[in-house]
PDB file of C-alpha atoms in Angstrom:
ATOM      1  CA  UNK A  23      20.853   0.876 -57.238  1.00 43.00           C
ATOM      2  CA  UNK A  24      21.551  -2.361 -54.824  1.00 52.00           C
ATOM      3  CA  UNK A  25      25.523  -3.255 -54.865  1.00 68.00           C
ATOM      4  CA  UNK A  26      26.637  -6.516 -56.110  1.00 86.00           C
ATOM      5  CA  UNK A  27      29.732  -7.924 -53.912  1.00 90.00           C
ATOM      6  CA  UNK A  28      31.086 -11.200 -54.649  1.00 95.00           C
ATOM      7  CA  UNK A  29      32.457 -13.564 -51.921  1.00 96.00           C
ATOM      8  CA  UNK A  30      35.303 -16.063 -53.217  1.00 96.00           C
ATOM      9  CA  UNK A  31      36.425 -17.259 -49.961  1.00 96.00           C
ATOM     10  CA  UNK A  32      36.198 -21.087 -50.647  1.00 97.00           C
ATOM     11  CA  UNK A  33      38.635 -23.594 -49.665  1.00 95.00           C
ATOM     12  CA  UNK A  34      37.310 -26.175 -49.487  1.00 97.00           C
ATOM     13  CA  UNK A  35      38.971 -29.959 -50.058  1.00 97.00           C
ATOM     14  CA  UNK A  36      37.904 -31.532 -53.354  1.00 98.00           C
ATOM     15  CA  UNK A  37      36.571 -34.830 -52.165  1.00 98.00           C
ATOM     16  CA  UNK A  38      36.445 -34.515 -48.680  1.00 98.00           C
ATOM     17  CA  UNK A  39      32.989 -34.316 -46.692  1.00 98.00           C
ATOM     18  CA  UNK A  40      32.680 -31.476 -44.858  1.00 98.00           C
ATOM     19  CA  UNK A  41      29.518 -30.740 -42.356  1.00 98.00           C
ATOM     20  CA  UNK A  42      27.728 -27.484 -42.987  1.00 98.00           C
ATOM     21  CA  UNK A  43      24.608 -28.361 -40.744  1.00 98.00           C
ATOM     22  CA  UNK A  44      22.955 -30.943 -38.811  1.00 98.00           C
ATOM     23  CA  UNK A  45      21.595 -32.138 -42.658  1.00 98.00           C
ATOM     24  CA  UNK A  46      23.736 -31.132 -44.876  1.00 98.00           C
ATOM     25  CA  UNK A  47      27.235 -32.380 -46.052  1.00 98.00           C
ATOM     26  CA  UNK A  48      29.323 -31.207 -48.595  1.00 98.00           C
ATOM     27  CA  UNK A  49      31.581 -32.740 -51.144  1.00 98.00           C
ATOM     28  CA  UNK A  50      33.837 -30.757 -53.895  1.00 98.00           C
ATOM     29  CA  UNK A  51      34.610 -32.148 -57.226  1.00 98.00           C
ATOM     30  CA  UNK A  52      37.768 -31.793 -58.089  1.00 98.00           C
ATOM     31  CA  UNK A  53      36.590 -29.955 -61.585  1.00 97.00           C
ATOM     32  CA  UNK A  54      37.790 -26.493 -61.180  1.00 97.00           C
ATOM     33  CA  UNK A  55      37.483 -23.997 -64.442  1.00 93.00           C
ATOM     34  CA  UNK A  56      36.971 -19.993 -65.487  1.00 89.00           C
ATOM     35  CA  UNK A  57      33.245 -21.266 -64.825  1.00 89.00           C
ATOM     36  CA  UNK A  58      32.539 -23.638 -62.121  1.00 95.00           C
ATOM     37  CA  UNK A  59      34.913 -21.881 -60.166  1.00 96.00           C
ATOM     38  CA  UNK A  60      37.120 -24.254 -56.695  1.00 98.00           C
ATOM     39  CA  UNK A  61      34.370 -27.074 -59.042  1.00 98.00           C
ATOM     40  CA  UNK A  62      30.993 -28.263 -58.629  1.00 98.00           C
ATOM     41  CA  UNK A  63      28.984 -28.935 -55.487  1.00 98.00           C
ATOM     42  CA  UNK A  64      27.226 -31.847 -54.652  1.00 99.00           C
ATOM     43  CA  UNK A  65      25.195 -31.942 -51.441  1.00 99.00           C
ATOM     44  CA  UNK A  66      24.273 -34.793 -49.340  1.00 99.00           C
ATOM     45  CA  UNK A  67      20.926 -34.111 -47.118  1.00 99.00           C
ATOM     46  CA  UNK A  68      19.674 -36.431 -44.231  1.00 98.00           C
ATOM     47  CA  UNK A  69      21.192 -38.653 -42.438  1.00 98.00           C
ATOM     48  CA  UNK A  70      21.204 -42.646 -42.479  1.00 98.00           C
ATOM     49  CA  UNK A  71      18.107 -42.327 -45.082  1.00 98.00           C
ATOM     50  CA  UNK A  72      19.702 -39.365 -47.184  1.00 98.00           C
ATOM     51  CA  UNK A  73      19.305 -37.848 -50.537  1.00 99.00           C
ATOM     52  CA  UNK A  74      22.017 -36.514 -52.968  1.00 99.00           C
ATOM     53  CA  UNK A  75      21.686 -32.872 -54.951  1.00 99.00           C
ATOM     54  CA  UNK A  76      24.157 -32.803 -58.114  1.00 98.00           C
ATOM     55  CA  UNK A  77      26.231 -35.604 -58.210  1.00 98.00           C
ATOM     56  CA  UNK A  78      28.299 -33.901 -60.886  1.00 98.00           C
ATOM     57  CA  UNK A  79      30.306 -34.806 -64.063  1.00 97.00           C
ATOM     58  CA  UNK A  80      30.911 -38.117 -64.811  1.00 97.00           C
ATOM     59  CA  UNK A  81      34.586 -38.723 -62.792  1.00 98.00           C
ATOM     60  CA  UNK A  82      35.094 -41.317 -60.879  1.00 98.00           C
ATOM     61  CA  UNK A  83      37.378 -40.204 -58.394  1.00 98.00           C
ATOM     62  CA  UNK A  84      34.313 -38.111 -57.020  1.00 98.00           C
ATOM     63  CA  UNK A  85      32.163 -41.246 -57.547  1.00 98.00           C
ATOM     64  CA  UNK A  86      34.565 -42.941 -54.605  1.00 98.00           C
ATOM     65  CA  UNK A  87      34.334 -40.086 -52.566  1.00 98.00           C
ATOM     66  CA  UNK A  88      30.973 -39.755 -52.912  1.00 98.00           C
ATOM     67  CA  UNK A  89      30.301 -43.545 -51.925  1.00 98.00           C
ATOM     68  CA  UNK A  90      32.673 -42.977 -48.847  1.00 98.00           C
ATOM     69  CA  UNK A  91      30.873 -41.126 -47.699  1.00 98.00           C
ATOM     70  CA  UNK A  92      27.644 -42.341 -47.416  1.00 98.00           C
ATOM     71  CA  UNK A  93      29.004 -45.788 -46.313  1.00 98.00           C
ATOM     72  CA  UNK A  94      26.273 -47.285 -43.886  1.00 98.00           C
ATOM     73  CA  UNK A  95      23.495 -45.307 -45.577  1.00 98.00           C
ATOM     74  CA  UNK A  96      20.981 -45.482 -48.041  1.00 98.00           C
ATOM     75  CA  UNK A  97      20.200 -42.961 -50.788  1.00 98.00           C
ATOM     76  CA  UNK A  98      16.500 -42.584 -51.252  1.00 98.00           C
ATOM     77  CA  UNK A  99      16.323 -40.291 -53.826  1.00 98.00           C
ATOM     78  CA  UNK A 100      18.766 -38.069 -56.406  1.00 99.00           C
ATOM     79  CA  UNK A 101      18.501 -34.534 -57.348  1.00 98.00           C
ATOM     80  CA  UNK A 102      19.189 -32.538 -59.881  1.00 98.00           C
ATOM     81  CA  UNK A 103      19.418 -28.675 -60.068  1.00 98.00           C
ATOM     82  CA  UNK A 104      20.081 -28.951 -63.906  1.00 97.00           C
ATOM     83  CA  UNK A 105      20.944 -30.817 -67.026  1.00 96.00           C
ATOM     84  CA  UNK A 106      24.665 -29.338 -67.450  1.00 95.00           C
ATOM     85  CA  UNK A 107      27.941 -31.297 -67.761  1.00 95.00           C
ATOM     86  CA  UNK A 108      29.075 -30.318 -64.514  1.00 96.00           C
ATOM     87  CA  UNK A 109      25.776 -30.979 -62.696  1.00 97.00           C
ATOM     88  CA  UNK A 110      24.154 -34.426 -63.934  1.00 98.00           C
ATOM     89  CA  UNK A 111      26.514 -36.763 -65.822  1.00 98.00           C
ATOM     90  CA  UNK A 112      27.284 -38.981 -62.652  1.00 98.00           C
ATOM     91  CA  UNK A 113      23.981 -39.332 -61.547  1.00 98.00           C
ATOM     92  CA  UNK A 114      23.572 -42.528 -63.627  1.00 98.00           C
ATOM     93  CA  UNK A 115      26.503 -44.074 -61.942  1.00 98.00           C
ATOM     94  CA  UNK A 116      25.208 -43.423 -58.756  1.00 98.00           C
ATOM     95  CA  UNK A 117      21.972 -44.855 -59.901  1.00 98.00           C
ATOM     96  CA  UNK A 118      23.304 -47.574 -60.652  1.00 98.00           C
ATOM     97  CA  UNK A 119      25.260 -47.606 -57.172  1.00 98.00           C
ATOM     98  CA  UNK A 120      23.039 -47.251 -55.273  1.00 98.00           C
ATOM     99  CA  UNK A 121      19.287 -47.742 -57.500  1.00 98.00           C
ATOM    100  CA  UNK A 122      18.168 -44.558 -56.286  1.00 98.00           C
ATOM    101  CA  UNK A 123      15.732 -43.232 -58.611  1.00 98.00           C
ATOM    102  CA  UNK A 124      16.390 -39.467 -60.112  1.00 98.00           C
ATOM    103  CA  UNK A 125      14.394 -36.704 -59.630  1.00 98.00           C
ATOM    104  CA  UNK A 126      14.592 -32.899 -61.809  1.00 98.00           C
ATOM    105  CA  UNK A 127      12.295 -30.619 -63.666  1.00 98.00           C
ATOM    106  CA  UNK A 128      13.239 -33.057 -67.023  1.00 91.00           C
ATOM    107  CA  UNK A 129      15.238 -33.212 -70.086  1.00 83.00           C
ATOM    108  CA  UNK A 130      16.083 -30.292 -72.540  1.00 81.00           C
ATOM    109  CA  UNK A 131      15.107 -30.010 -76.158  1.00 67.00           C
ATOM    110  CA  UNK A 132      17.685 -30.683 -78.822  1.00 57.00           C
ATOM    111  CA  UNK A 133      19.682 -27.163 -79.353  1.00 54.00           C
ATOM    112  CA  UNK A 134      21.603 -28.226 -82.818  1.00 48.00           C
ATOM    113  CA  UNK A 135      24.723 -26.434 -82.648  1.00 45.00           C
ATOM    114  CA  UNK A 136      23.438 -23.367 -81.011  1.00 45.00           C
ATOM    115  CA  UNK A 137      23.326 -24.245 -77.139  1.00 42.00           C
ATOM    116  CA  UNK A 138      25.900 -23.398 -74.604  1.00 41.00           C
ATOM    117  CA  UNK A 139      29.737 -25.463 -75.532  1.00 47.00           C
ATOM    118  CA  UNK A 140      31.471 -23.889 -72.189  1.00 48.00           C
ATOM    119  CA  UNK A 141      32.629 -26.280 -69.460  1.00 43.00           C
ATOM    120  CA  UNK A 142      28.978 -26.599 -68.870  1.00 48.00           C
ATOM    121  CA  UNK A 143      27.678 -28.047 -71.837  1.00 85.00           C
ATOM    122  CA  UNK A 144      24.269 -29.495 -71.610  1.00 90.00           C
ATOM    123  CA  UNK A 145      23.700 -32.887 -70.656  1.00 94.00           C
ATOM    124  CA  UNK A 146      21.315 -34.272 -73.771  1.00 89.00           C
ATOM    125  CA  UNK A 147      21.465 -37.839 -72.246  1.00 92.00           C
ATOM    126  CA  UNK A 148      19.985 -37.027 -68.720  1.00 96.00           C
ATOM    127  CA  UNK A 149      16.198 -37.857 -68.156  1.00 96.00           C
ATOM    128  CA  UNK A 150      14.944 -37.715 -64.537  1.00 98.00           C
ATOM    129  CA  UNK A 151      13.281 -41.110 -63.500  1.00 98.00           C
ATOM    130  CA  UNK A 152      11.020 -39.040 -61.801  1.00 98.00           C
ATOM    131  CA  UNK A 153       9.879 -34.924 -63.154  1.00 98.00           C
ATOM    132  CA  UNK A 154       9.357 -32.525 -60.484  1.00 98.00           C
ATOM    133  CA  UNK A 155       7.386 -29.433 -60.585  1.00 97.00           C
ATOM    134  CA  UNK A 156       6.647 -26.537 -58.963  1.00 97.00           C
ATOM    135  CA  UNK A 157       5.620 -27.603 -55.687  1.00 97.00           C
ATOM    136  CA  UNK A 158       6.492 -31.413 -55.683  1.00 98.00           C
ATOM    137  CA  UNK A 159       8.602 -32.616 -52.879  1.00 98.00           C
ATOM    138  CA  UNK A 160      10.922 -35.499 -52.027  1.00 98.00           C
ATOM    139  CA  UNK A 161      10.842 -36.548 -48.117  1.00 98.00           C
ATOM    140  CA  UNK A 162      13.221 -38.647 -45.985  1.00 98.00           C
ATOM    141  CA  UNK A 163      13.402 -38.854 -41.871  1.00 98.00           C
ATOM    142  CA  UNK A 164      14.051 -35.628 -41.104  1.00 98.00           C
ATOM    143  CA  UNK A 165      13.953 -33.768 -44.110  1.00 98.00           C
ATOM    144  CA  UNK A 166      11.762 -32.295 -47.131  1.00 98.00           C
ATOM    145  CA  UNK A 167      13.083 -31.609 -50.366  1.00 98.00           C
ATOM    146  CA  UNK A 168      10.974 -29.175 -52.034  1.00 98.00           C
ATOM    147  CA  UNK A 169      10.835 -28.140 -56.397  1.00 98.00           C
ATOM    148  CA  UNK A 170      11.106 -24.478 -56.824  1.00 98.00           C
ATOM    149  CA  UNK A 171      11.085 -23.916 -60.502  1.00 98.00           C
ATOM    150  CA  UNK A 172      13.785 -21.742 -61.758  1.00 98.00           C
ATOM    151  CA  UNK A 173      14.381 -21.607 -65.260  1.00 97.00           C
ATOM    152  CA  UNK A 174      16.617 -18.855 -67.132  1.00 97.00           C
ATOM    153  CA  UNK A 175      20.585 -20.411 -66.675  1.00 95.00           C
ATOM    154  CA  UNK A 176      18.227 -23.052 -68.519  1.00 95.00           C
ATOM    155  CA  UNK A 177      14.707 -24.436 -69.060  1.00 95.00           C
ATOM    156  CA  UNK A 178      14.846 -26.772 -66.868  1.00 97.00           C
ATOM    157  CA  UNK A 179      16.175 -25.604 -63.861  1.00 98.00           C
ATOM    158  CA  UNK A 180      15.256 -26.417 -60.576  1.00 98.00           C
ATOM    159  CA  UNK A 181      16.077 -25.236 -56.735  1.00 98.00           C
ATOM    160  CA  UNK A 182      15.541 -27.443 -53.834  1.00 99.00           C
ATOM    161  CA  UNK A 183      14.159 -25.763 -50.485  1.00 98.00           C
ATOM    162  CA  UNK A 184      14.765 -27.667 -47.187  1.00 99.00           C
ATOM    163  CA  UNK A 185      12.060 -26.202 -44.992  1.00 98.00           C
ATOM    164  CA  UNK A 186      13.776 -27.642 -41.551  1.00 98.00           C
ATOM    165  CA  UNK A 187      16.791 -25.380 -42.001  1.00 98.00           C
ATOM    166  CA  UNK A 188      15.530 -22.651 -44.234  1.00 98.00           C
ATOM    167  CA  UNK A 189      17.398 -23.270 -46.764  1.00 98.00           C
ATOM    168  CA  UNK A 190      17.619 -23.378 -50.382  1.00 99.00           C
ATOM    169  CA  UNK A 191      19.613 -25.472 -52.660  1.00 99.00           C
ATOM    170  CA  UNK A 192      20.067 -23.130 -55.462  1.00 98.00           C
ATOM    171  CA  UNK A 193      22.227 -24.680 -58.448  1.00 98.00           C
ATOM    172  CA  UNK A 194      23.807 -22.101 -60.614  1.00 98.00           C
ATOM    173  CA  UNK A 195      20.323 -19.764 -60.336  1.00 98.00           C
ATOM    174  CA  UNK A 196      22.231 -17.516 -57.428  1.00 98.00           C
ATOM    175  CA  UNK A 197      25.944 -17.960 -56.684  1.00 98.00           C
ATOM    176  CA  UNK A 198      27.773 -16.083 -53.970  1.00 97.00           C
ATOM    177  CA  UNK A 199      30.856 -16.503 -56.195  1.00 97.00           C
ATOM    178  CA  UNK A 200      30.019 -14.670 -59.773  1.00 95.00           C
ATOM    179  CA  UNK A 201      26.632 -14.026 -61.864  1.00 94.00           C
ATOM    180  CA  UNK A 202      25.081 -16.830 -63.407  1.00 94.00           C
ATOM    181  CA  UNK A 203      25.944 -17.440 -67.337  1.00 92.00           C
ATOM    182  CA  UNK A 204      22.502 -17.181 -69.547  1.00 94.00           C
ATOM    183  CA  UNK A 205      22.870 -18.803 -72.653  1.00 90.00           C
ATOM    184  CA  UNK A 206      20.348 -18.994 -75.151  1.00 90.00           C
ATOM    185  CA  UNK A 207      18.333 -20.771 -76.738  1.00 88.00           C
ATOM    186  CA  UNK A 208      18.128 -22.929 -73.671  1.00 91.00           C
ATOM    187  CA  UNK A 209      18.689 -20.268 -71.646  1.00 93.00           C
ATOM    188  CA  UNK A 210      16.253 -16.740 -71.419  1.00 95.00           C
ATOM    189  CA  UNK A 211      16.662 -13.866 -69.997  1.00 97.00           C
ATOM    190  CA  UNK A 212      13.044 -12.750 -69.186  1.00 97.00           C
ATOM    191  CA  UNK A 213      12.625 -16.588 -67.751  1.00 98.00           C
ATOM    192  CA  UNK A 214      15.678 -15.343 -64.943  1.00 98.00           C
ATOM    193  CA  UNK A 215      14.783 -12.209 -64.204  1.00 98.00           C
ATOM    194  CA  UNK A 216      11.071 -13.936 -63.084  1.00 98.00           C
ATOM    195  CA  UNK A 217      13.019 -16.398 -61.041  1.00 98.00           C
ATOM    196  CA  UNK A 218      15.578 -14.140 -59.582  1.00 98.00           C
ATOM    197  CA  UNK A 219      11.902 -12.161 -58.097  1.00 98.00           C
ATOM    198  CA  UNK A 220      10.695 -15.004 -57.490  1.00 98.00           C
ATOM    199  CA  UNK A 221      13.290 -15.850 -54.766  1.00 98.00           C
ATOM    200  CA  UNK A 222      12.099 -11.944 -53.148  1.00 97.00           C
ATOM    201  CA  UNK A 223       8.760 -13.609 -52.036  1.00 96.00           C
ATOM    202  CA  UNK A 224      10.365 -16.622 -50.018  1.00 97.00           C
ATOM    203  CA  UNK A 225      12.001 -15.922 -46.378  1.00 96.00           C
ATOM    204  CA  UNK A 226      15.365 -18.474 -46.908  1.00 98.00           C
ATOM    205  CA  UNK A 227      18.163 -17.987 -44.848  1.00 98.00           C
ATOM    206  CA  UNK A 228      20.186 -19.530 -46.670  1.00 98.00           C
ATOM    207  CA  UNK A 229      21.333 -20.594 -50.014  1.00 98.00           C
ATOM    208  CA  UNK A 230      23.920 -23.255 -51.215  1.00 98.00           C
ATOM    209  CA  UNK A 231      24.828 -22.759 -54.366  1.00 98.00           C
ATOM    210  CA  UNK A 232      26.318 -25.066 -56.940  1.00 98.00           C
ATOM    211  CA  UNK A 233      29.775 -23.142 -57.165  1.00 98.00           C
ATOM    212  CA  UNK A 234      31.593 -21.507 -54.164  1.00 98.00           C
ATOM    213  CA  UNK A 235      30.359 -20.243 -50.800  1.00 98.00           C
ATOM    214  CA  UNK A 236      27.087 -20.714 -49.072  1.00 98.00           C
ATOM    215  CA  UNK A 237      24.900 -16.924 -48.552  1.00 98.00           C
ATOM    216  CA  UNK A 238      23.224 -16.629 -45.224  1.00 98.00           C
ATOM    217  CA  UNK A 239      20.823 -13.565 -45.827  1.00 97.00           C
ATOM    218  CA  UNK A 240      20.817 -14.255 -49.310  1.00 98.00           C
ATOM    219  CA  UNK A 241      18.016 -11.501 -50.352  1.00 97.00           C
ATOM    220  CA  UNK A 242      20.268  -8.467 -50.690  1.00 96.00           C
ATOM    221  CA  UNK A 243      22.122 -10.715 -53.126  1.00 97.00           C
ATOM    222  CA  UNK A 244      19.123 -11.285 -55.099  1.00 97.00           C
ATOM    223  CA  UNK A 245      18.440  -7.514 -55.358  1.00 97.00           C
ATOM    224  CA  UNK A 246      21.681  -6.916 -56.436  1.00 96.00           C
ATOM    225  CA  UNK A 247      21.567  -9.616 -59.143  1.00 97.00           C
ATOM    226  CA  UNK A 248      18.390  -8.056 -60.648  1.00 97.00           C
ATOM    227  CA  UNK A 249      19.974  -3.975 -60.398  1.00 96.00           C
ATOM    228  CA  UNK A 250      23.472  -5.731 -62.044  1.00 95.00           C
ATOM    229  CA  UNK A 251      21.075  -7.511 -65.161  1.00 96.00           C
ATOM    230  CA  UNK A 252      19.238  -4.068 -65.567  1.00 96.00           C
ATOM    231  CA  UNK A 253      21.992  -2.017 -65.539  1.00 95.00           C
ATOM    232  CA  UNK A 254      23.938  -4.849 -67.825  1.00 94.00           C
ATOM    233  CA  UNK A 255      20.622  -4.396 -70.099  1.00 96.00           C
ATOM    234  CA  UNK A 256      20.803  -0.717 -70.127  1.00 96.00           C
ATOM    235  CA  UNK A 257      24.530  -0.600 -70.774  1.00 95.00           C
ATOM    236  CA  UNK A 258      23.480  -2.998 -74.145  1.00 96.00           C
ATOM    237  CA  UNK A 259      20.948  -1.372 -75.703  1.00 96.00           C
ATOM    238  CA  UNK A 260      22.915   2.177 -75.535  1.00 96.00           C
ATOM    239  CA  UNK A 261      25.700   0.212 -77.237  1.00 95.00           C
ATOM    240  CA  UNK A 262      23.147  -0.007 -79.544  1.00 95.00           C
ATOM    241  CA  UNK A 263      21.980   3.112 -79.979  1.00 94.00           C
ATOM    242  CA  UNK A 264      25.400   3.928 -80.686  1.00 94.00           C
ATOM    243  CA  UNK A 265      25.437   2.489 -83.221  1.00 92.00           C
ATOM    244  CA  UNK A 266      27.010  -1.332 -82.502  1.00 91.00           C
ATOM    245  CA  UNK A 267      24.927  -3.737 -84.096  1.00 82.00           C
ATOM    246  CA  UNK A 268      26.284  -7.472 -83.219  1.00 87.00           C
ATOM    247  CA  UNK A 269      27.100  -9.088 -80.039  1.00 92.00           C
ATOM    248  CA  UNK A 270      30.925  -8.731 -80.612  1.00 90.00           C
ATOM    249  CA  UNK A 271      30.645  -5.322 -81.118  1.00 91.00           C
ATOM    250  CA  UNK A 272      28.853  -4.971 -77.791  1.00 94.00           C
ATOM    251  CA  UNK A 273      31.173  -7.548 -75.609  1.00 93.00           C
ATOM    252  CA  UNK A 274      33.898  -5.239 -77.112  1.00 90.00           C
ATOM    253  CA  UNK A 275      32.436  -2.226 -75.713  1.00 90.00           C
ATOM    254  CA  UNK A 276      31.483  -3.529 -72.484  1.00 91.00           C
ATOM    255  CA  UNK A 277      33.585  -6.115 -71.435  1.00 87.00           C
ATOM    256  CA  UNK A 278      36.798  -4.854 -72.256  1.00 83.00           C
ATOM    257  CA  UNK A 279      37.676  -5.499 -68.962  1.00 81.00           C
ATOM    258  CA  UNK A 280      36.967  -9.248 -69.011  1.00 80.00           C
ATOM    259  CA  UNK A 281      39.131 -11.890 -68.777  1.00 80.00           C
ATOM    260  CA  UNK A 282      39.019 -13.016 -72.668  1.00 82.00           C
ATOM    261  CA  UNK A 283      38.617 -16.268 -71.167  1.00 79.00           C
ATOM    262  CA  UNK A 284      35.601 -15.260 -70.251  1.00 80.00           C
ATOM    263  CA  UNK A 285      34.194 -13.797 -73.484  1.00 86.00           C
ATOM    264  CA  UNK A 286      32.836 -16.598 -74.765  1.00 86.00           C
ATOM    265  CA  UNK A 287      30.367 -16.539 -71.735  1.00 85.00           C
ATOM    266  CA  UNK A 288      29.704 -12.427 -71.533  1.00 90.00           C
ATOM    267  CA  UNK A 289      28.683 -12.991 -75.452  1.00 92.00           C
ATOM    268  CA  UNK A 290      26.017 -15.803 -74.480  1.00 92.00           C
ATOM    269  CA  UNK A 291      24.755 -13.678 -72.107  1.00 93.00           C
ATOM    270  CA  UNK A 292      24.830 -10.810 -74.042  1.00 95.00           C
ATOM    271  CA  UNK A 293      22.559 -12.288 -77.018  1.00 94.00           C
ATOM    272  CA  UNK A 294      20.600 -13.308 -74.189  1.00 96.00           C
ATOM    273  CA  UNK A 295      19.754  -9.672 -73.082  1.00 97.00           C
ATOM    274  CA  UNK A 296      19.537  -8.324 -76.290  1.00 96.00           C
ATOM    275  CA  UNK A 297      16.502 -10.938 -76.990  1.00 95.00           C
ATOM    276  CA  UNK A 298      14.931  -9.715 -74.045  1.00 97.00           C
ATOM    277  CA  UNK A 299      15.488  -6.422 -75.246  1.00 96.00           C
ATOM    278  CA  UNK A 300      13.316  -7.561 -78.377  1.00 96.00           C
ATOM    279  CA  UNK A 301      11.031  -9.144 -76.451  1.00 96.00           C
ATOM    280  CA  UNK A 302      10.334  -6.045 -74.425  1.00 96.00           C
ATOM    281  CA  UNK A 303       9.609  -4.094 -77.809  1.00 96.00           C
ATOM    282  CA  UNK A 304      13.152  -1.693 -76.422  1.00 96.00           C
ATOM    283  CA  UNK A 305      14.971  -3.124 -80.244  1.00 95.00           C
ATOM    284  CA  UNK A 306      14.392  -4.346 -83.105  1.00 93.00           C
ATOM    285  CA  UNK A 307      16.286  -6.370 -85.694  1.00 91.00           C
ATOM    286  CA  UNK A 308      16.774  -5.726 -88.930  1.00 90.00           C
ATOM    287  CA  UNK A 309      18.397  -7.519 -91.860  1.00 88.00           C
ATOM    288  CA  UNK A 310      20.144  -9.282 -88.726  1.00 84.00           C
ATOM    289  CA  UNK A 311      21.434  -6.396 -87.115  1.00 87.00           C
ATOM    290  CA  UNK A 312      19.954  -4.442 -84.016  1.00 90.00           C
ATOM    291  CA  UNK A 313      19.182  -1.462 -83.714  1.00 91.00           C
ATOM    292  CA  UNK A 314      17.156   1.038 -81.050  1.00 89.00           C
ATOM    293  CA  UNK A 315      12.987   1.592 -81.281  1.00 90.00           C
TER     294      UNK A 315
END
């Protein structure tokens, strides 16, 4: 089995533009939490005429930091990987300040009270000006950003490939500091597995996630994610076979060594695994309880 190890070495000052490559700059939002790590990363791609990826939450300080970093340049595109509230809301104000159109996969369906209710809650007001599908691309002087549809963490999640540097802006799909939360009903474990496998067929040399450090030689990390999720799924099924019938019972058993502050996120991903096991015919629901098949 491939080991999954995390990199939490990320000493970045919020609000300061950090040059990562000839085409890429990063500005960290000052919104640390157990779910955002040190904060959300906004990326500027290009020089002169640029694209901004994931403007972040509606934060005045971050907007001003972005505008300072962009002084003398023209924003031609605003791209959003997905519409969680730590990634998309500031797109509206950045659009007002720059005149650039917003680009993303699209909005999510209304979820009522069952959706994700953590720091990364859903930004239901976000509707992009331009909807991107798999393979769509936007361009500027010396750069291209290609959309890669990667549902799972959210149903509207996109990664953006920068072929000029063999780089992938991976959003919350794959991160080096921790696993991604998969939160039903919008998020789904089946699509997430498929989206991870999609990355294995690519030859990206570096990932720039929405949180935490970048990751060079990223495919071992993707394989580690897949192995970890398979292992977690087997542990969940084993708990059901031993008599655990609810999400709460399973989380208490297999996440006992995890910070209780993260048990809400663990419950969401556990529910996603249970749903996936039912979809595969390996569990079933009987009178509201899970049973092994």
